[in-house]
Amino acid sequence: MAELEQSEGGNALDAVSQSVKLMEENELFNAGKGSVFNHEGKHEMDAAIMDGKTLLAGAVSGVRNLKHPILLAKAIMEKSEHVLLANSGAADFARTMNLEFAPDDYFFVQHRYDQFLVAREEGSIVLDHTVPGDEKKFGTVGAVALDVFGNIAAATSTGGMTNKKWGRVGDSPIIGAGTYANNETCAISCTGHGEYFIRSVVAYDISCLMEYKGLSLKEACDIVVMKKLVKMGGEGGLIAIDRNGNIEMPFNSEGMYRAMKRSGEESFIGIYND
Ligand code: ASP
């Protein structure tokens, strides 16, 4: 999860899509190259992007062999009349946009495969842990940003959960659950056990608490991540920024890989609750 604030005239939407694109190329993360394996031993990826200025959004679910699902989400937002495309139809649209595909072995990472073999044997569906044995820190990637024009944006990309079946879709591509942005409130990208994030409509709930109740970003995040999700048993966290540049990165798990950078300030990188 990466948090950015642009200072040199770039826009928030490009900042979040380019950050996520870079992380999709890094096999350490569960997104793009390095995505977890589904029950068939394949990679099915989800991604979403939202523009806080226009409230336009694009999302993709269950796409296979696409190197950068986030670029497809952005193309869906900008070049189609739709918000969410899925599976082979999404891939067909990606081809019309000339987006890059790669064979299965491009996405292969040994420890994710080992994790998959164990999960399939046990019949369990599990959250990705980026480093083997590294419990309770998630590998989905996301970025939120505020630009000099006062616009905010959010983007998220993931391979979902290991050993998922039946076309399971997580929270990441569900606008309002795992990804949301609105210049009036905040931009949010989530990671964690998607089913809980969908049922709690996490990202939109935080935005609503700010919009309708006048809460600060921090107050809204505390309620949703540390109280509501915990009460339901939903493990995970999120990164968030508001239009004033306030940043929150709450998580109720043991850790969450995260970083932030404000113009003119030192960057921050964190794993545990420190
Ligand atoms: N939220 C993702 C999903 O449920 C998984 C993750 O964040 O690790 O698909």
Short mmCIF file of N, CA and C and ligand atoms in Angstrom, two decimals, residues 1 30 46 127-128 137-141 156 158-161 164 168-173 190-195 197, ligand 1:
data_model
loop_
_atom_site.label_atom_id
_atom_site.label_comp_id
_atom_site.label_asym_id
_atom_site.label_seq_id
_atom_site.Cartn_x
_atom_site.Cartn_y
_atom_site.Cartn_z
N MET A 1 0.85 -1.18 0.00
CA MET A 1 0.00 0.00 0.00
C MET A 1 0.89 1.23 0.00
N ASN A 30 0.98 -9.46 -4.00
CA ASN A 30 -0.10 -10.28 -4.55
C ASN A 30 -0.93 -9.43 -5.52
N ASP A 46 -8.08 -8.96 -9.78
CA ASP A 46 -9.09 -7.91 -9.62
C ASP A 46 -8.39 -6.56 -9.46
N LEU A 127 -5.94 -15.87 2.88
CA LEU A 127 -5.38 -14.57 2.53
C LEU A 127 -3.91 -14.74 2.24
N ASP A 128 -3.40 -14.00 1.30
CA ASP A 128 -1.98 -14.07 0.98
C ASP A 128 -1.14 -13.46 2.09
N LYS A 137 -0.09 -10.14 7.35
CA LYS A 137 0.20 -8.91 6.61
C LYS A 137 -0.12 -9.22 5.15
N PHE A 138 -0.84 -8.35 4.51
CA PHE A 138 -1.43 -8.72 3.23
C PHE A 138 -0.65 -8.19 2.04
N GLY A 139 -0.79 -8.86 0.91
CA GLY A 139 0.01 -8.52 -0.26
C GLY A 139 -0.72 -7.79 -1.37
N THR A 140 -2.02 -7.53 -1.17
CA THR A 140 -2.75 -6.69 -2.14
C THR A 140 -2.08 -5.32 -2.20
N VAL A 141 -2.12 -4.67 -3.36
CA VAL A 141 -1.49 -3.34 -3.43
C VAL A 141 -2.53 -2.26 -3.69
N THR A 156 -6.53 0.11 -6.49
CA THR A 156 -6.25 -1.14 -5.78
C THR A 156 -6.07 -2.26 -6.80
N THR A 158 -5.15 -6.74 -6.99
CA THR A 158 -4.91 -7.94 -6.19
C THR A 158 -5.11 -9.22 -7.00
N GLY A 159 -4.47 -10.28 -6.51
CA GLY A 159 -4.76 -11.60 -7.03
C GLY A 159 -5.86 -12.26 -6.21
N GLY A 160 -6.29 -11.59 -5.14
CA GLY A 160 -7.37 -12.12 -4.29
C GLY A 160 -6.86 -13.10 -3.26
N MET A 161 -7.60 -14.19 -3.04
CA MET A 161 -7.25 -15.16 -2.01
C MET A 161 -6.81 -16.48 -2.63
N LYS A 164 -9.01 -19.67 -4.17
CA LYS A 164 -10.39 -19.21 -4.37
C LYS A 164 -11.00 -19.99 -5.53
N ARG A 168 -14.79 -16.47 -7.47
CA ARG A 168 -14.88 -15.60 -6.29
C ARG A 168 -14.31 -14.19 -6.58
N VAL A 169 -15.05 -13.18 -6.18
CA VAL A 169 -14.62 -11.80 -6.34
C VAL A 169 -14.45 -11.19 -4.95
N GLY A 170 -13.32 -10.52 -4.72
CA GLY A 170 -13.09 -9.88 -3.43
C GLY A 170 -13.60 -8.45 -3.41
N ASP A 171 -13.15 -7.70 -2.42
CA ASP A 171 -13.61 -6.32 -2.24
C ASP A 171 -12.90 -5.32 -3.16
N SER A 172 -11.68 -5.67 -3.61
CA SER A 172 -10.85 -4.68 -4.31
C SER A 172 -11.56 -4.03 -5.50
N PRO A 173 -12.24 -4.82 -6.38
CA PRO A 173 -12.88 -4.19 -7.54
C PRO A 173 -14.30 -3.70 -7.27
N CYS A 190 -8.28 -0.58 0.20
CA CYS A 190 -8.30 -1.53 1.33
C CYS A 190 -7.53 -2.81 1.02
N THR A 191 -7.12 -3.48 2.09
CA THR A 191 -6.57 -4.84 1.98
C THR A 191 -7.07 -5.65 3.17
N GLY A 192 -7.31 -6.93 2.94
CA GLY A 192 -7.80 -7.76 4.04
C GLY A 192 -8.80 -8.79 3.52
N HIS A 193 -9.55 -9.36 4.42
CA HIS A 193 -10.48 -10.43 4.07
C HIS A 193 -11.70 -9.82 3.36
N GLY A 194 -11.69 -9.93 2.04
CA GLY A 194 -12.62 -9.20 1.19
C GLY A 194 -14.09 -9.36 1.52
N GLU A 195 -14.49 -10.56 1.92
CA GLU A 195 -15.91 -10.79 2.17
C GLU A 195 -16.42 -9.84 3.27
N PHE A 197 -15.05 -6.93 4.03
CA PHE A 197 -14.98 -5.55 3.53
C PHE A 197 -16.16 -5.25 2.61
N1 ASP B 1 -8.87 -7.94 -0.15
C1 ASP B 1 -8.35 -8.95 -1.03
C2 ASP B 1 -9.48 -9.89 -1.39
O1 ASP B 1 -10.25 -10.27 -0.52
C3 ASP B 1 -7.23 -9.75 -0.46
C4 ASP B 1 -6.12 -8.99 0.22
O2 ASP B 1 -6.25 -7.79 0.47
O3 ASP B 1 -5.08 -9.60 0.53
O4 ASP B 1 -9.54 -10.32 -2.52
#
